[in-house]
PDB file of C-alpha atoms in Angstrom:
ATOM      1  CA  MET Q   1      98.096  88.838  76.302  1.00 75.00           C
ATOM      2  CA  LEU Q   2      99.180  86.243  78.859  1.00 81.00           C
ATOM      3  CA  ASP Q   3      96.805  84.104  80.901  1.00 85.00           C
ATOM      4  CA  LEU Q   4      98.464  83.503  84.278  1.00 86.00           C
ATOM      5  CA  SER Q   5      95.428  81.858  85.902  1.00 86.00           C
ATOM      6  CA  ASN Q   6      97.143  78.442  86.040  1.00 91.00           C
ATOM      7  CA  LEU Q   7     100.075  79.962  87.940  1.00 92.00           C
ATOM      8  CA  ASN Q   8      98.226  79.937  91.253  1.00 95.00           C
ATOM      9  CA  GLU Q   9     100.506  78.152  93.719  1.00 97.00           C
ATOM     10  CA  ILE Q  10     100.761  79.636  97.207  1.00 98.00           C
ATOM     11  CA  LYS Q  11     103.469  78.693  99.735  1.00 98.00           C
ATOM     12  CA  ILE Q  12     103.050  80.022 103.275  1.00 98.00           C
ATOM     13  CA  ASP Q  13     106.036  80.271 105.661  1.00 98.00           C
ATOM     14  CA  LEU Q  14     104.744  81.164 109.124  1.00 97.00           C
ATOM     15  CA  ASN Q  15     108.254  81.226 110.637  1.00 97.00           C
ATOM     16  CA  GLU Q  16     109.238  84.021 108.238  1.00 98.00           C
ATOM     17  CA  GLU Q  17     105.680  85.405 108.151  1.00 98.00           C
ATOM     18  CA  THR Q  18     105.786  85.445 104.353  1.00 98.00           C
ATOM     19  CA  ALA Q  19     104.056  83.810 101.412  1.00 98.00           C
ATOM     20  CA  TRP Q  20     105.249  83.149  97.870  1.00 98.00           C
ATOM     21  CA  VAL Q  21     102.178  83.742  95.714  1.00 98.00           C
ATOM     22  CA  GLN Q  22     102.087  83.122  91.992  1.00 96.00           C
ATOM     23  CA  ALA Q  23     100.558  85.958  89.998  1.00 90.00           C
ATOM     24  CA  GLY Q  24      97.536  83.932  88.824  1.00 93.00           C
ATOM     25  CA  ALA Q  25      96.270  83.171  92.328  1.00 96.00           C
ATOM     26  CA  THR Q  26      93.160  85.094  93.300  1.00 94.00           C
ATOM     27  CA  LEU Q  27      92.766  87.020  96.536  1.00 94.00           C
ATOM     28  CA  GLY Q  28      90.222  84.434  97.657  1.00 93.00           C
ATOM     29  CA  GLU Q  29      92.768  81.644  97.150  1.00 96.00           C
ATOM     30  CA  LEU Q  30      95.410  83.629  99.029  1.00 96.00           C
ATOM     31  CA  TYR Q  31      93.111  84.420 101.966  1.00 94.00           C
ATOM     32  CA  TYR Q  32      91.974  80.783 102.136  1.00 95.00           C
ATOM     33  CA  ALA Q  33      95.568  79.480 102.114  1.00 97.00           C
ATOM     34  CA  ILE Q  34      96.533  81.877 104.920  1.00 96.00           C
ATOM     35  CA  ALA Q  35      93.435  81.010 106.987  1.00 94.00           C
ATOM     36  CA  LYS Q  36      94.161  77.272 106.679  1.00 95.00           C
ATOM     37  CA  ARG Q  37      97.593  77.810 108.242  1.00 95.00           C
ATOM     38  CA  SER Q  38      97.048  80.608 110.766  1.00 94.00           C
ATOM     39  CA  LYS Q  39      94.331  82.288 112.799  1.00 90.00           C
ATOM     40  CA  VAL Q  40      96.360  85.465 113.369  1.00 92.00           C
ATOM     41  CA  HIS Q  41      97.918  86.219 109.969  1.00 95.00           C
ATOM     42  CA  GLY Q  42      96.473  88.035 107.002  1.00 93.00           C
ATOM     43  CA  PHE Q  43      97.426  90.091 103.990  1.00 94.00           C
ATOM     44  CA  PRO Q  44      96.297  93.670 103.324  1.00 91.00           C
ATOM     45  CA  GLY Q  45      94.775  93.032  99.918  1.00 88.00           C
ATOM     46  CA  GLY Q  46      91.440  93.984  98.443  1.00 84.00           C
ATOM     47  CA  VAL Q  47      87.872  92.935  99.175  1.00 83.00           C
ATOM     48  CA  CYS Q  48      87.023  91.334  95.811  1.00 84.00           C
ATOM     49  CA  PHE Q  49      88.024  87.683  96.144  1.00 88.00           C
ATOM     50  CA  SER Q  50      87.978  86.965  92.400  1.00 89.00           C
ATOM     51  CA  VAL Q  51      90.698  89.523  91.598  1.00 88.00           C
ATOM     52  CA  GLY Q  52      94.100  88.102  90.713  1.00 89.00           C
ATOM     53  CA  THR Q  53      96.913  88.925  93.110  1.00 90.00           C
ATOM     54  CA  GLY Q  54      99.235  89.892  90.259  1.00 86.00           C
ATOM     55  CA  GLY Q  55      96.972  92.654  88.998  1.00 84.00           C
ATOM     56  CA  LEU Q  56      96.006  93.870  92.442  1.00 86.00           C
ATOM     57  CA  ILE Q  57      99.584  94.185  93.681  1.00 87.00           C
ATOM     58  CA  SER Q  58     101.062  95.635  90.487  1.00 82.00           C
ATOM     59  CA  GLY Q  59      98.368  98.317  90.623  1.00 79.00           C
ATOM     60  CA  GLY Q  60      99.163  99.250  94.226  1.00 80.00           C
ATOM     61  CA  GLY Q  61      96.519  97.194  96.014  1.00 82.00           C
ATOM     62  CA  LEU Q  62      93.992  99.123  98.070  1.00 82.00           C
ATOM     63  CA  GLY Q  63      92.033  97.085 100.594  1.00 80.00           C
ATOM     64  CA  ALA Q  64      90.222  96.934 103.912  1.00 77.00           C
ATOM     65  CA  LEU Q  65      93.465  96.777 105.952  1.00 80.00           C
ATOM     66  CA  THR Q  66      95.304  99.504 104.005  1.00 81.00           C
ATOM     67  CA  SER Q  67      94.978 102.163 106.697  1.00 80.00           C
ATOM     68  CA  LYS Q  68      96.812  99.964 109.221  1.00 83.00           C
ATOM     69  CA  PHE Q  69      99.284  98.021 107.041  1.00 87.00           C
ATOM     70  CA  GLY Q  70      99.647 100.046 103.834  1.00 87.00           C
ATOM     71  CA  LEU Q  71      98.915  99.107 100.245  1.00 88.00           C
ATOM     72  CA  ALA Q  72      99.417  95.524  99.107  1.00 89.00           C
ATOM     73  CA  ALA Q  73     102.480  96.639  97.100  1.00 89.00           C
ATOM     74  CA  VAL Q  74     104.127  97.975 100.274  1.00 91.00           C
ATOM     75  CA  ASN Q  75     103.990  94.449 101.714  1.00 94.00           C
ATOM     76  CA  VAL Q  76     105.967  92.869  98.861  1.00 93.00           C
ATOM     77  CA  VAL Q  77     109.408  91.727 100.033  1.00 94.00           C
ATOM     78  CA  ASP Q  78     110.558  90.108  96.780  1.00 94.00           C
ATOM     79  CA  ALA Q  79     109.337  89.304  93.284  1.00 91.00           C
ATOM     80  CA  ARG Q  80     110.496  87.165  90.401  1.00 92.00           C
ATOM     81  CA  VAL Q  81     110.132  89.014  87.119  1.00 90.00           C
ATOM     82  CA  MET Q  82     110.673  87.577  83.655  1.00 89.00           C
ATOM     83  CA  ASP Q  83     112.159  90.229  81.386  1.00 87.00           C
ATOM     84  CA  VAL Q  84     111.768  90.524  77.617  1.00 88.00           C
ATOM     85  CA  ASN Q  85     114.755  88.183  77.094  1.00 92.00           C
ATOM     86  CA  GLY Q  86     113.256  85.419  79.261  1.00 91.00           C
ATOM     87  CA  ASN Q  87     115.604  86.049  82.203  1.00 92.00           C
ATOM     88  CA  ILE Q  88     114.118  85.605  85.679  1.00 92.00           C
ATOM     89  CA  LEU Q  89     115.195  88.466  87.933  1.00 89.00           C
ATOM     90  CA  ASP Q  90     114.565  88.897  91.646  1.00 88.00           C
ATOM     91  CA  ARG Q  91     115.261  91.598  94.201  1.00 87.00           C
ATOM     92  CA  GLU Q  92     118.857  90.459  94.702  1.00 87.00           C
ATOM     93  CA  MET Q  93     119.604  90.520  90.973  1.00 84.00           C
ATOM     94  CA  ASN Q  94     117.975  93.868  90.214  1.00 82.00           C
ATOM     95  CA  GLU Q  95     117.016  96.098  93.151  1.00 83.00           C
ATOM     96  CA  ASP Q  96     115.861  98.947  90.872  1.00 83.00           C
ATOM     97  CA  LEU Q  97     113.454  96.643  89.054  1.00 82.00           C
ATOM     98  CA  PHE Q  98     112.122  95.385  92.402  1.00 83.00           C
ATOM     99  CA  TRP Q  99     111.307  98.931  93.528  1.00 81.00           C
ATOM    100  CA  ALA Q 100     109.750  99.722  90.139  1.00 82.00           C
ATOM    101  CA  VAL Q 101     107.326  96.775  90.212  1.00 81.00           C
ATOM    102  CA  ARG Q 102     106.216  97.775  93.722  1.00 79.00           C
ATOM    103  CA  GLY Q 103     105.465 101.319  92.649  1.00 67.00           C
ATOM    104  CA  GLY Q 104     102.386 100.524  90.601  1.00 62.00           C
ATOM    105  CA  GLY Q 105     102.213  99.366  87.007  1.00 64.00           C
ATOM    106  CA  GLY Q 106     104.484  96.393  87.661  1.00 61.00           C
ATOM    107  CA  ALA Q 107     103.460  94.638  84.457  1.00 63.00           C
ATOM    108  CA  SER Q 108     105.145  97.439  82.487  1.00 75.00           C
ATOM    109  CA  PHE Q 109     108.564  96.070  83.408  1.00 80.00           C
ATOM    110  CA  GLY Q 110     108.128  92.362  82.633  1.00 84.00           C
ATOM    111  CA  VAL Q 111     105.974  89.399  83.640  1.00 88.00           C
ATOM    112  CA  ILE Q 112     105.787  89.026  87.393  1.00 88.00           C
ATOM    113  CA  VAL Q 113     105.552  85.319  88.062  1.00 90.00           C
ATOM    114  CA  PRO Q 114     105.436  85.096  91.887  1.00 94.00           C
ATOM    115  CA  TRP Q 115     105.452  87.721  94.622  1.00 93.00           C
ATOM    116  CA  LYS Q 116     106.938  87.179  98.063  1.00 96.00           C
ATOM    117  CA  LEU Q 117     104.507  88.865 100.433  1.00 96.00           C
ATOM    118  CA  LYS Q 118     104.895  89.909 104.039  1.00 97.00           C
ATOM    119  CA  LEU Q 119     102.048  88.498 106.119  1.00 97.00           C
ATOM    120  CA  VAL Q 120     100.685  90.771 108.819  1.00 95.00           C
ATOM    121  CA  ARG Q 121      99.328  89.950 112.254  1.00 93.00           C
ATOM    122  CA  VAL Q 122      95.689  90.901 112.158  1.00 87.00           C
ATOM    123  CA  PRO Q 123      94.156  92.248 115.377  1.00 76.00           C
ATOM    124  CA  GLU Q 124      91.609  89.978 117.052  1.00 73.00           C
ATOM    125  CA  LYS Q 125      88.876  92.540 116.420  1.00 70.00           C
ATOM    126  CA  VAL Q 126      88.680  94.541 113.221  1.00 64.00           C
ATOM    127  CA  LEU Q 127      86.158  97.317 112.623  1.00 62.00           C
ATOM    128  CA  ARG Q 128      85.041  97.715 109.043  1.00 60.00           C
ATOM    129  CA  HIS Q 129      82.622 100.360 107.912  1.00 57.00           C
ATOM    130  CA  SER Q 130      81.134 101.517 104.676  1.00 58.00           C
ATOM    131  CA  LEU Q 131      79.355 104.663 103.631  1.00 56.00           C
ATOM    132  CA  GLY Q 132      76.224 104.451 101.533  1.00 57.00           C
ATOM    133  CA  VAL Q 133      74.983 107.363  99.461  1.00 56.00           C
ATOM    134  CA  GLN Q 134      71.728 107.596  97.530  1.00 56.00           C
ATOM    135  CA  LEU Q 135      72.374 108.779  94.016  1.00 52.00           C
ATOM    136  CA  LEU Q 136      69.994 110.785  91.883  1.00 53.00           C
ATOM    137  CA  SER Q 137      68.240 109.099  88.963  1.00 55.00           C
ATOM    138  CA  ARG Q 138      70.455 110.845  86.392  1.00 54.00           C
ATOM    139  CA  HIS Q 139      73.229 108.558  87.607  1.00 56.00           C
ATOM    140  CA  SER Q 140      71.171 105.395  87.056  1.00 58.00           C
ATOM    141  CA  ARG Q 141      73.627 103.859  84.561  1.00 56.00           C
ATOM    142  CA  ILE Q 142      76.448 104.203  87.055  1.00 56.00           C
ATOM    143  CA  CYS Q 143      74.210 102.754  89.786  1.00 59.00           C
ATOM    144  CA  ARG Q 144      73.520  99.696  87.607  1.00 59.00           C
ATOM    145  CA  LEU Q 145      77.240  99.304  86.960  1.00 58.00           C
ATOM    146  CA  ASP Q 146      77.950  99.627  90.677  1.00 58.00           C
ATOM    147  CA  LEU Q 147      75.350  96.948  91.490  1.00 60.00           C
ATOM    148  CA  ALA Q 148      76.811  94.654  88.816  1.00 61.00           C
ATOM    149  CA  VAL Q 149      80.227  94.958  90.455  1.00 60.00           C
ATOM    150  CA  ILE Q 150      78.747  94.005  93.837  1.00 60.00           C
ATOM    151  CA  GLU Q 151      76.723  91.108  92.344  1.00 59.00           C
ATOM    152  CA  ASN Q 152      79.926  89.692  90.839  1.00 58.00           C
ATOM    153  CA  GLY Q 153      81.457  89.184  94.252  1.00 56.00           C
ATOM    154  CA  CYS Q 154      83.111  92.520  94.909  1.00 59.00           C
ATOM    155  CA  SER Q 155      81.704  93.792  98.172  1.00 53.00           C
ATOM    156  CA  GLY Q 156      82.195  97.176  99.717  1.00 49.00           C
ATOM    157  CA  PRO Q 157      82.026 100.552  98.044  1.00 47.00           C
ATOM    158  CA  SER Q 158      83.181 100.527  94.446  1.00 44.00           C
ATOM    159  CA  TRP Q 159      85.370 103.174  92.858  1.00 46.00           C
ATOM    160  CA  PHE Q 160      82.413 104.136  90.666  1.00 43.00           C
ATOM    161  CA  GLY Q 161      80.301 104.941  93.703  1.00 43.00           C
ATOM    162  CA  MET Q 162      83.112 106.957  95.265  1.00 43.00           C
ATOM    163  CA  LEU Q 163      83.671 108.881  92.040  1.00 41.00           C
ATOM    164  CA  VAL Q 164      80.010 109.827  91.704  1.00 39.00           C
ATOM    165  CA  THR Q 165      79.781 110.664  95.396  1.00 38.00           C
ATOM    166  CA  ALA Q 166      82.734 113.026  95.072  1.00 40.00           C
ATOM    167  CA  ARG Q 167      81.153 114.824  92.110  1.00 39.00           C
ATOM    168  CA  ALA Q 168      77.481 114.778  93.125  1.00 39.00           C
TER     169      ALA Q 168
END
């Protein structure tokens, strides 16, 4: 297992509307870095600020802006991947690998060190909604798990809640 939490550097380029983000940076760190530099740019990532960008993006990356801008992985324009031999590959060196790491499960193909992300222009007004559903008491363990997820800084509906809602 690799701990990438110290690889958390973020470089924003507003002229290109991109950001190089190391895989250990959290979504909160990314959003903060973007907000410090621009009032109109954002990134369509998730809503849990403590999640690492590397895991979010390599898993697809569903978030609040997905319906307008696509999954986080769709907004990757380059990546640097260390293969099993220690070689650092990027999009120019291996286009097939680049498309594979964007397709979900990116960590299966090597260690993604930084991602180059396309920043999006966020509309001045954004409508966000959530749907709440009361669950029956037989789902109390799942409810407790759902509340624990929210208490740990992950706002919005959790996958657990959606799963139970779909089956209830």
